[in-house]
Amino acid sequence: MVKILFLHPDLGIGGAERLVVDAALAFQKKGHEVAFYTNHHDPTHCFAETRDGTFRVTVVGDWIPRSILGRFKAACAYIRMIYAAAYMAWYIIPNEEPLLIFCDSISLCIPFLKMARGPFRVIFYCHHPDKLLTSEGGILKKLYRAPLNWLEELTTAKADKVLVNSKYTARVYQDAFQSIKDIPDICYPSINTQYFKSTMPKPLKEIVPVGTDKFIFLSINRYERKKNLQLALRAFKHLKHILSEADWNRVHLIMAGGFDPINLENMEHYIELTDLAAELEIDDKITFMKSPKDDEKISLLYNCKALVYTPSNEHFGIVPLEAMYFCKPVIAVNSGGPTETVVNEVTGFLCEPNSKSFATAMSKLVSNPDLIERFGQAGLKRFETNFSFDAFTEQLDGILTRERQIVSEARGVEYEERKKK
């Protein structure tokens, strides 16, 4: 058994958070001791494993503001993580003596973690280069971002091992960080299927006021503009012009997503989407859900007919895997991570990011029930072959074994040097 510490900015609900929780579960499954350190953890807005005692969670630096007058969010996030890393280096690492520190999202914490003494290794999981996630701005924005972007590349190179979530992200990483010559390892995320197996899905009517006879399309994504959720609404409106009146009367779209009440964009975009649904005159056929609980999400996946996944250039996308596990076809944009998980016209459809392309794919599933069954079974088979939790666990365990060997060799060298003295 070894000790592994995780450092993550905000242990809430999202793809990055699901990844680190699943990685911790994978290490724990192999008998290792795991603990989390984070800048923010709200027990009412997090995954169950982080609040039910599965892991020890310690919050550090939540008193530092997230922004200054609504601006400088990136700089504040970096300062919060630097503070947490320095705290760990000074107080935690010397006492707990971890073999591995697993951090993600913000690389500026790495040099501060390495201020601590000891033969531990730092793994950085790069979901996507942060400098590519920010929107373009004027000269002041460029001046503000320039040092942050430079520091991101400089500090990412300080990690002992960098992991990325897809071949797509690996290509983006190498293009974005051209001074870093080491090639990152690809570690596909997975899902905690044990929890899925042990949770009994509820009837849909116990979660949302939708009839059991409805053909349910499901969208699951955080309420963020970059997720292009408007595409799902516009495609659903376009679907009306393709289907017969009888088929149109039985389709329904559920839009469920992570919603943090202290996140201004979440609040603004939720209102934008509900207003758009009213403007398109489809609000009576749309159900919006905020931050469904884990068991509710399982019930939604179990009861829907297909998943509609709208982000373009998504780094990986964990929700399509969850849908494939439940034998549901996935309709996704033909770019980014979904091109590595979804096989077009085998496990679902890869579409251009426009309402006509999505609506056409949706109409094929409504009019052909056999297609749903065939795509669903193929999706489950693909998940079990390429993206199972066991495969994810073994890959992480292999990485840990190699890092442990490096630590052992370092300790041996240190011991020999002491003998010489």
Tab-separated table of C-alpha atoms in Angstrom:
chain	number	residue	atom	x	y	z
A	1	MET	CA	0.000	0.000	0.000
A	2	VAL	CA	1.173	3.514	-0.827
A	3	LYS	CA	-0.238	6.948	-0.049
A	4	ILE	CA	-1.588	9.113	-2.874
A	5	LEU	CA	-2.694	12.731	-2.511
A	6	PHE	CA	-4.996	14.495	-4.974
A	7	LEU	CA	-5.014	18.267	-5.483
A	8	HIS	CA	-7.956	19.691	-7.439
A	9	PRO	CA	-9.249	23.292	-7.703
A	10	ASP	CA	-12.988	22.814	-7.101
A	11	LEU	CA	-14.332	19.415	-6.129
A	12	GLY	CA	-17.801	19.972	-7.557
A	13	ILE	CA	-19.692	18.274	-10.398
A	14	GLY	CA	-18.144	18.034	-13.853
A	15	GLY	CA	-16.076	15.869	-16.158
A	16	ALA	CA	-12.743	16.837	-14.574
A	17	GLU	CA	-14.118	16.155	-11.105
A	18	ARG	CA	-15.520	12.793	-12.195
A	19	LEU	CA	-12.116	11.866	-13.602
A	20	VAL	CA	-10.178	12.584	-10.415
A	21	VAL	CA	-12.786	10.840	-8.258
A	22	ASP	CA	-12.673	7.771	-10.499
A	23	ALA	CA	-8.859	7.806	-10.468
A	24	ALA	CA	-8.966	7.893	-6.673
A	25	LEU	CA	-11.435	4.985	-6.657
A	26	ALA	CA	-9.137	3.045	-8.985
A	27	PHE	CA	-6.151	3.547	-6.686
A	28	GLN	CA	-8.271	2.706	-3.657
A	29	LYS	CA	-9.448	-0.478	-5.359
A	30	LYS	CA	-5.793	-1.557	-5.534
A	31	GLY	CA	-5.492	-1.089	-1.762
A	32	HIS	CA	-3.820	2.320	-1.668
A	33	GLU	CA	-4.610	5.167	0.735
A	34	VAL	CA	-6.089	8.226	-0.962
A	35	ALA	CA	-6.899	11.755	0.236
A	36	PHE	CA	-8.134	14.931	-1.481
A	37	TYR	CA	-7.036	18.543	-1.062
A	38	THR	CA	-9.102	21.208	-2.805
A	39	ASN	CA	-9.841	24.930	-2.840
A	40	HIS	CA	-13.601	24.397	-2.648
A	41	HIS	CA	-15.960	21.588	-1.729
A	42	ASP	CA	-19.699	22.088	-1.303
A	43	PRO	CA	-21.399	18.941	0.093
A	44	THR	CA	-24.616	19.966	-1.678
A	45	HIS	CA	-22.879	20.233	-5.069
A	46	CYS	CA	-20.440	17.341	-5.413
A	47	PHE	CA	-20.165	13.670	-6.264
A	48	ALA	CA	-21.352	11.319	-3.543
A	49	GLU	CA	-17.944	9.721	-2.997
A	50	THR	CA	-16.508	13.048	-1.813
A	51	ARG	CA	-19.131	13.555	0.891
A	52	ASP	CA	-19.994	10.044	2.108
A	53	GLY	CA	-16.648	9.306	3.752
A	54	THR	CA	-15.156	7.311	0.883
A	55	PHE	CA	-12.276	9.806	0.859
A	56	ARG	CA	-10.847	12.307	3.295
A	57	VAL	CA	-11.402	15.779	1.794
A	58	THR	CA	-9.557	18.844	3.099
A	59	VAL	CA	-10.426	22.357	1.890
A	60	VAL	CA	-7.530	24.820	1.656
A	61	GLY	CA	-7.668	28.450	0.545
A	62	ASP	CA	-11.399	28.881	0.022
A	63	TRP	CA	-11.108	32.301	1.679
A	64	ILE	CA	-9.161	33.615	-1.314
A	65	PRO	CA	-11.612	35.348	-3.710
A	66	ARG	CA	-12.568	33.637	-6.967
A	67	SER	CA	-12.453	36.950	-8.831
A	68	ILE	CA	-11.877	40.657	-8.308
A	69	LEU	CA	-14.958	42.662	-9.251
A	70	GLY	CA	-15.946	39.843	-11.591
A	71	ARG	CA	-12.590	39.870	-13.387
A	72	PHE	CA	-9.195	38.154	-13.109
A	73	LYS	CA	-10.839	34.750	-12.552
A	74	ALA	CA	-7.876	32.809	-13.977
A	75	ALA	CA	-5.351	34.695	-11.856
A	76	CYS	CA	-7.437	34.134	-8.724
A	77	ALA	CA	-7.794	30.424	-9.526
A	78	TYR	CA	-4.027	30.154	-9.935
A	79	ILE	CA	-3.373	31.948	-6.644
A	80	ARG	CA	-5.827	29.671	-4.830
A	81	MET	CA	-4.078	26.567	-6.176
A	82	ILE	CA	-0.614	27.941	-5.426
A	83	TYR	CA	-1.700	28.598	-1.849
A	84	ALA	CA	-3.049	25.032	-1.503
A	85	ALA	CA	0.127	23.565	-3.003
A	86	ALA	CA	2.370	25.614	-0.706
A	87	TYR	CA	0.264	24.537	2.274
A	88	MET	CA	0.669	20.899	1.243
A	89	ALA	CA	4.404	21.305	0.704
A	90	TRP	CA	4.921	22.884	4.104
A	91	TYR	CA	2.473	20.985	6.333
A	92	ILE	CA	1.141	17.866	4.602
A	93	ILE	CA	3.761	16.199	2.416
A	94	PRO	CA	6.511	16.036	5.104
A	95	ASN	CA	4.105	14.369	7.533
A	96	GLU	CA	2.149	12.070	5.219
A	97	GLU	CA	5.077	11.115	2.961
A	98	PRO	CA	3.049	10.295	-0.168
A	99	LEU	CA	4.529	8.355	-3.051
A	100	LEU	CA	2.384	10.158	-5.602
A	101	ILE	CA	0.655	13.523	-5.896
A	102	PHE	CA	-2.024	13.654	-8.578
A	103	CYS	CA	-2.998	17.173	-9.661
A	104	ASP	CA	-4.927	18.470	-12.636
A	105	SER	CA	-6.390	21.532	-14.391
A	106	ILE	CA	-3.901	24.147	-13.063
A	107	SER	CA	-0.207	23.391	-13.502
A	108	LEU	CA	1.118	26.380	-11.553
A	109	CYS	CA	0.809	24.339	-8.365
A	110	ILE	CA	3.520	21.881	-9.460
A	111	PRO	CA	6.693	23.849	-8.547
A	112	PHE	CA	5.191	24.684	-5.155
A	113	LEU	CA	4.409	21.028	-4.463
A	114	LYS	CA	8.008	20.228	-5.346
A	115	MET	CA	9.285	22.611	-2.691
A	116	ALA	CA	8.570	19.770	-0.245
A	117	ARG	CA	11.377	17.373	0.467
A	118	GLY	CA	11.010	13.712	-0.286
A	119	PRO	CA	11.192	11.244	-3.186
A	120	PHE	CA	7.563	11.651	-4.268
A	121	ARG	CA	6.376	12.004	-7.856
A	122	VAL	CA	3.930	14.549	-9.293
A	123	ILE	CA	1.516	13.453	-12.004
A	124	PHE	CA	-0.341	16.192	-13.875
A	125	TYR	CA	-3.523	15.265	-15.736
A	126	CYS	CA	-4.061	17.773	-18.545
A	127	HIS	CA	-7.732	17.802	-19.522
A	128	HIS	CA	-6.938	20.588	-22.015
A	129	PRO	CA	-4.384	23.423	-22.119
A	130	ASP	CA	-5.891	26.223	-20.063
A	131	LYS	CA	-4.599	28.915	-22.387
A	132	LEU	CA	-6.824	27.533	-25.149
A	133	LEU	CA	-9.958	27.640	-22.998
A	134	THR	CA	-10.029	31.418	-22.623
A	135	SER	CA	-11.901	33.557	-25.124
A	136	GLU	CA	-9.996	36.020	-27.256
A	137	GLY	CA	-10.037	39.647	-26.186
A	138	GLY	CA	-8.445	42.992	-26.778
A	139	ILE	CA	-4.931	44.168	-26.063
A	140	LEU	CA	-5.493	44.322	-22.295
A	141	LYS	CA	-6.759	40.727	-22.243
A	142	LYS	CA	-3.736	39.598	-24.249
A	143	LEU	CA	-1.360	41.405	-21.862
A	144	TYR	CA	-3.142	39.815	-18.901
A	145	ARG	CA	-3.024	36.301	-20.379
A	146	ALA	CA	0.542	36.402	-21.760
A	147	PRO	CA	2.363	35.752	-18.446
A	148	LEU	CA	-0.257	33.191	-17.375
A	149	ASN	CA	0.134	31.283	-20.641
A	150	TRP	CA	3.924	31.377	-20.345
A	151	LEU	CA	3.764	30.132	-16.756
A	152	GLU	CA	1.361	27.348	-17.726
A	153	GLU	CA	3.826	25.903	-20.248
A	154	LEU	CA	6.791	26.402	-17.932
A	155	THR	CA	5.148	24.705	-14.947
A	156	THR	CA	3.523	21.867	-16.913
A	157	ALA	CA	7.040	20.837	-17.921
A	158	LYS	CA	7.917	20.459	-14.220
A	159	ALA	CA	5.559	17.483	-13.774
A	160	ASP	CA	7.207	14.086	-13.515
A	161	LYS	CA	4.517	12.601	-15.733
A	162	VAL	CA	1.776	14.223	-17.833
A	163	LEU	CA	-1.401	12.372	-18.736
A	164	VAL	CA	-4.050	13.469	-21.249
A	165	ASN	CA	-7.558	12.186	-21.824
A	166	SER	CA	-7.540	11.460	-25.564
A	167	LYS	CA	-5.488	11.383	-28.745
A	168	TYR	CA	-7.195	14.638	-29.665
A	169	THR	CA	-5.984	16.342	-26.486
A	170	ALA	CA	-2.496	14.889	-26.982
A	171	ARG	CA	-2.288	16.603	-30.382
A	172	VAL	CA	-3.616	19.862	-28.939
A	173	TYR	CA	-1.162	19.615	-26.025
A	174	GLN	CA	1.847	19.174	-28.315
A	175	ASP	CA	0.763	22.081	-30.524
A	176	ALA	CA	0.126	24.354	-27.536
A	177	PHE	CA	3.303	23.507	-25.592
A	178	GLN	CA	5.955	23.257	-28.290
A	179	SER	CA	8.848	23.762	-25.871
A	180	ILE	CA	7.885	20.551	-24.020
A	181	LYS	CA	9.495	17.622	-25.812
A	182	ASP	CA	8.138	14.800	-23.641
A	183	ILE	CA	5.070	13.164	-25.184
A	184	PRO	CA	2.157	12.818	-22.743
A	185	ASP	CA	0.613	9.435	-22.016
A	186	ILE	CA	-3.006	8.910	-23.047
A	187	CYS	CA	-5.185	7.729	-20.178
A	188	TYR	CA	-8.807	7.452	-21.255
A	189	PRO	CA	-11.280	8.240	-18.468
A	190	SER	CA	-13.860	5.659	-17.474
A	191	ILE	CA	-16.892	5.492	-15.207
A	192	ASN	CA	-17.475	3.844	-11.858
A	193	THR	CA	-19.599	0.970	-13.125
A	194	GLN	CA	-19.805	-0.569	-9.662
A	195	TYR	CA	-21.960	2.341	-8.528
A	196	PHE	CA	-24.064	2.053	-11.676
A	197	LYS	CA	-24.604	-1.660	-11.057
A	198	SER	CA	-25.578	-1.197	-7.413
A	199	THR	CA	-28.037	1.659	-8.032
A	200	MET	CA	-31.590	0.740	-8.958
A	201	PRO	CA	-32.966	3.158	-11.581
A	202	LYS	CA	-36.204	4.896	-10.632
A	203	PRO	CA	-39.213	5.218	-12.924
A	204	LEU	CA	-38.903	8.411	-14.939
A	205	LYS	CA	-42.116	9.877	-13.513
A	206	GLU	CA	-40.501	9.937	-10.055
A	207	ILE	CA	-37.836	12.327	-11.343
A	208	VAL	CA	-39.511	14.494	-13.977
A	209	PRO	CA	-43.178	15.047	-14.885
A	210	VAL	CA	-42.958	13.237	-18.221
A	211	GLY	CA	-45.248	10.453	-19.417
A	212	THR	CA	-43.869	6.922	-19.692
A	213	ASP	CA	-45.007	6.749	-23.322
A	214	LYS	CA	-42.647	9.517	-24.414
A	215	PHE	CA	-39.586	9.053	-26.611
A	216	ILE	CA	-36.930	10.732	-24.465
A	217	PHE	CA	-33.859	12.451	-25.834
A	218	LEU	CA	-31.411	13.338	-23.073
A	219	SER	CA	-28.751	16.037	-22.879
A	220	ILE	CA	-26.336	16.072	-19.917
A	221	ASN	CA	-23.831	18.915	-19.693
A	222	ARG	CA	-22.913	21.764	-17.409
A	223	TYR	CA	-24.850	24.971	-18.052
A	224	GLU	CA	-21.956	26.660	-19.842
A	225	ARG	CA	-22.026	28.410	-23.208
A	226	LYS	CA	-19.058	26.430	-24.541
A	227	LYS	CA	-21.183	23.264	-24.300
A	228	ASN	CA	-23.358	24.605	-27.165
A	229	LEU	CA	-26.590	23.503	-25.500
A	230	GLN	CA	-28.566	25.814	-27.770
A	231	LEU	CA	-27.822	23.328	-30.547
A	232	ALA	CA	-29.927	20.685	-28.768
A	233	LEU	CA	-32.893	23.075	-28.564
A	234	ARG	CA	-32.604	24.234	-32.163
A	235	ALA	CA	-32.197	20.652	-33.409
A	236	PHE	CA	-35.274	19.628	-31.445
A	237	LYS	CA	-37.235	22.470	-33.052
A	238	HIS	CA	-35.976	21.376	-36.483
A	239	LEU	CA	-37.099	17.827	-35.677
A	240	LYS	CA	-40.712	19.044	-35.723
A	241	HIS	CA	-40.418	19.680	-39.471
A	242	ILE	CA	-39.151	16.139	-40.145
A	243	LEU	CA	-41.376	13.919	-38.015
A	244	SER	CA	-44.999	13.067	-38.525
A	245	GLU	CA	-47.444	14.764	-36.170
A	246	ALA	CA	-47.897	11.528	-34.203
A	247	ASP	CA	-44.155	11.066	-33.721
A	248	TRP	CA	-43.666	14.739	-32.821
A	249	ASN	CA	-46.320	14.437	-30.124
A	250	ARG	CA	-44.410	11.649	-28.378
A	251	VAL	CA	-40.847	13.058	-28.381
A	252	HIS	CA	-39.491	14.980	-25.400
A	253	LEU	CA	-36.102	16.488	-24.547
A	254	ILE	CA	-34.645	16.482	-21.037
A	255	MET	CA	-31.754	18.870	-20.490
A	256	ALA	CA	-29.920	18.041	-17.274
A	257	GLY	CA	-26.760	19.796	-16.267
A	258	GLY	CA	-24.382	20.833	-13.542
A	259	PHE	CA	-25.598	24.080	-12.009
A	260	ASP	CA	-23.582	25.889	-9.367
A	261	PRO	CA	-25.563	28.732	-7.761
A	262	ILE	CA	-22.370	30.714	-7.132
A	263	ASN	CA	-21.339	30.437	-10.793
A	264	LEU	CA	-22.664	33.485	-12.661
A	265	GLU	CA	-22.384	31.853	-16.093
A	266	ASN	CA	-24.446	28.866	-14.954
A	267	MET	CA	-27.249	31.177	-13.836
A	268	GLU	CA	-27.115	33.385	-16.922
A	269	HIS	CA	-26.970	30.510	-19.403
A	270	TYR	CA	-29.807	28.607	-17.736
A	271	ILE	CA	-32.018	31.668	-18.235
A	272	GLU	CA	-30.798	32.030	-21.837
A	273	LEU	CA	-31.774	28.433	-22.589
A	274	THR	CA	-35.206	28.614	-20.993
A	275	ASP	CA	-35.843	31.873	-22.892
A	276	LEU	CA	-34.726	30.229	-26.156
A	277	ALA	CA	-37.050	27.266	-25.586
A	278	ALA	CA	-39.947	29.709	-25.145
A	279	GLU	CA	-38.902	31.688	-28.213
A	280	LEU	CA	-38.805	28.474	-30.304
A	281	GLU	CA	-42.224	27.542	-28.896
A	282	ILE	CA	-41.019	24.162	-27.652
A	283	ASP	CA	-40.891	24.914	-23.924
A	284	ASP	CA	-43.786	22.508	-23.299
A	285	LYS	CA	-41.652	19.685	-24.718
A	286	ILE	CA	-38.457	20.500	-22.814
A	287	THR	CA	-37.647	19.649	-19.196
A	288	PHE	CA	-34.703	21.430	-17.588
A	289	MET	CA	-32.958	19.905	-14.571
A	290	LYS	CA	-30.327	21.506	-12.372
A	291	SER	CA	-27.519	19.332	-10.984
A	292	PRO	CA	-29.295	15.965	-10.914
A	293	LYS	CA	-28.101	13.677	-8.133
A	294	ASP	CA	-26.050	10.639	-9.114
A	295	ASP	CA	-28.986	8.242	-8.732
A	296	GLU	CA	-31.213	10.607	-10.729
A	297	LYS	CA	-28.665	10.748	-13.543
A	298	ILE	CA	-28.562	6.970	-13.653
A	299	SER	CA	-32.350	6.891	-13.885
A	300	LEU	CA	-32.314	9.449	-16.709
A	301	LEU	CA	-29.755	7.425	-18.675
A	302	TYR	CA	-31.671	4.219	-18.073
A	303	ASN	CA	-35.022	5.653	-19.196
A	304	CYS	CA	-33.963	7.772	-22.172
A	305	LYS	CA	-33.858	6.502	-25.751
A	306	ALA	CA	-30.746	8.362	-26.890
A	307	LEU	CA	-28.156	10.900	-25.760
A	308	VAL	CA	-27.727	14.237	-27.535
A	309	TYR	CA	-24.190	15.542	-26.923
A	310	THR	CA	-23.542	18.983	-28.374
A	311	PRO	CA	-20.039	20.339	-27.456
A	312	SER	CA	-17.605	20.894	-30.316
A	313	ASN	CA	-13.942	19.971	-29.847
A	314	GLU	CA	-14.732	18.390	-26.498
A	315	HIS	CA	-11.540	17.219	-24.819
A	316	PHE	CA	-12.978	13.761	-24.176
A	317	GLY	CA	-16.559	13.640	-22.914
A	318	ILE	CA	-17.479	11.207	-20.158
A	319	VAL	CA	-21.262	11.325	-20.681
A	320	PRO	CA	-21.185	9.412	-23.991
A	321	LEU	CA	-19.453	6.543	-22.139
A	322	GLU	CA	-22.189	6.551	-19.513
A	323	ALA	CA	-24.829	6.392	-22.246
A	324	MET	CA	-23.006	3.568	-24.029
A	325	TYR	CA	-22.873	1.600	-20.771
A	326	PHE	CA	-26.674	1.850	-20.625
A	327	CYS	CA	-26.980	0.726	-24.264
A	328	LYS	CA	-28.094	4.118	-25.549
A	329	PRO	CA	-27.137	5.511	-28.972
A	330	VAL	CA	-25.097	8.724	-28.843
A	331	ILE	CA	-25.593	11.668	-31.200
A	332	ALA	CA	-22.504	13.870	-30.940
A	333	VAL	CA	-20.496	16.461	-32.855
A	334	ASN	CA	-17.927	15.019	-35.238
A	335	SER	CA	-14.906	16.565	-33.502
A	336	GLY	CA	-12.733	16.130	-30.420
A	337	GLY	CA	-13.020	13.270	-27.960
A	338	PRO	CA	-16.350	11.833	-29.156
A	339	THR	CA	-14.673	10.805	-32.418
A	340	GLU	CA	-12.647	8.333	-30.302
A	341	THR	CA	-15.615	6.950	-28.335
A	342	VAL	CA	-18.543	7.052	-30.783
A	343	VAL	CA	-18.393	5.090	-34.034
A	344	ASN	CA	-20.580	6.727	-36.660
A	345	GLU	CA	-23.584	4.606	-37.679
A	346	VAL	CA	-22.359	1.806	-35.394
A	347	THR	CA	-22.851	3.133	-31.860
A	348	GLY	CA	-24.589	6.377	-32.814
A	349	PHE	CA	-24.159	9.334	-35.136
A	350	LEU	CA	-21.321	11.856	-35.503
A	351	CYS	CA	-22.834	15.030	-36.902
A	352	GLU	CA	-21.911	18.480	-38.083
A	353	PRO	CA	-22.634	21.071	-35.382
A	354	ASN	CA	-25.866	22.349	-36.891
A	355	SER	CA	-29.530	21.775	-36.165
A	356	LYS	CA	-30.311	20.058	-39.476
A	357	SER	CA	-27.610	17.400	-39.059
A	358	PHE	CA	-28.591	16.656	-35.457
A	359	ALA	CA	-32.314	16.637	-36.214
A	360	THR	CA	-31.811	14.213	-39.114
A	361	ALA	CA	-29.953	11.788	-36.829
A	362	MET	CA	-32.616	12.136	-34.135
A	363	SER	CA	-35.394	11.429	-36.641
A	364	LYS	CA	-33.717	8.195	-37.763
A	365	LEU	CA	-33.848	6.858	-34.203
A	366	VAL	CA	-37.480	7.877	-33.707
A	367	SER	CA	-38.589	6.107	-36.886
A	368	ASN	CA	-36.412	3.006	-36.468
A	369	PRO	CA	-36.584	1.293	-33.039
A	370	ASP	CA	-34.353	-1.564	-34.272
A	371	LEU	CA	-31.580	0.969	-34.834
A	372	ILE	CA	-31.727	1.979	-31.179
A	373	GLU	CA	-31.278	-1.620	-30.065
A	374	ARG	CA	-28.450	-2.312	-32.530
A	375	PHE	CA	-26.540	0.892	-31.753
A	376	GLY	CA	-27.079	0.398	-28.021
A	377	GLN	CA	-25.639	-3.129	-27.948
A	378	ALA	CA	-22.680	-2.085	-30.104
A	379	GLY	CA	-22.039	0.833	-27.744
A	380	LEU	CA	-21.993	-1.404	-24.679
A	381	LYS	CA	-19.597	-3.812	-26.370
A	382	ARG	CA	-17.283	-0.941	-27.343
A	383	PHE	CA	-17.361	0.438	-23.799
A	384	GLU	CA	-16.491	-2.916	-22.246
A	385	THR	CA	-13.660	-3.506	-24.732
A	386	ASN	CA	-12.001	-0.074	-24.657
A	387	PHE	CA	-13.220	2.051	-21.761
A	388	SER	CA	-14.122	-0.193	-18.822
A	389	PHE	CA	-13.274	0.793	-15.266
A	390	ASP	CA	-11.057	-2.287	-14.986
A	391	ALA	CA	-8.993	-1.149	-17.984
A	392	PHE	CA	-8.738	2.328	-16.473
A	393	THR	CA	-7.673	0.873	-13.115
A	394	GLU	CA	-4.983	-1.323	-14.653
A	395	GLN	CA	-3.595	1.559	-16.687
A	396	LEU	CA	-3.281	3.761	-13.594
A	397	ASP	CA	-1.782	0.889	-11.635
A	398	GLY	CA	0.847	0.430	-14.350
A	399	ILE	CA	1.715	4.127	-14.154
A	400	LEU	CA	1.964	3.879	-10.357
A	401	THR	CA	4.241	0.830	-10.610
A	402	ARG	CA	6.645	2.692	-12.913
A	403	GLU	CA	6.643	5.780	-10.695
A	404	ARG	CA	7.233	3.623	-7.606
A	405	GLN	CA	10.263	2.069	-9.315
A	406	ILE	CA	11.691	5.524	-10.008
A	407	VAL	CA	11.158	6.520	-6.363
A	408	SER	CA	12.832	3.306	-5.169
A	409	GLU	CA	15.844	3.977	-7.368
A	410	ALA	CA	16.030	7.566	-6.098
A	411	ARG	CA	15.957	6.362	-2.514
A	412	GLY	CA	18.735	3.881	-3.299
A	413	VAL	CA	20.927	6.609	-4.760
A	414	GLU	CA	20.232	8.828	-1.737
A	415	TYR	CA	21.187	5.989	0.621
A	416	GLU	CA	24.475	5.346	-1.219
A	417	GLU	CA	25.364	9.034	-1.107
A	418	ARG	CA	24.762	9.093	2.628
A	419	LYS	CA	27.041	6.088	3.068
A	420	LYS	CA	29.835	7.851	1.235
A	421	LYS	CA	29.545	10.796	3.571
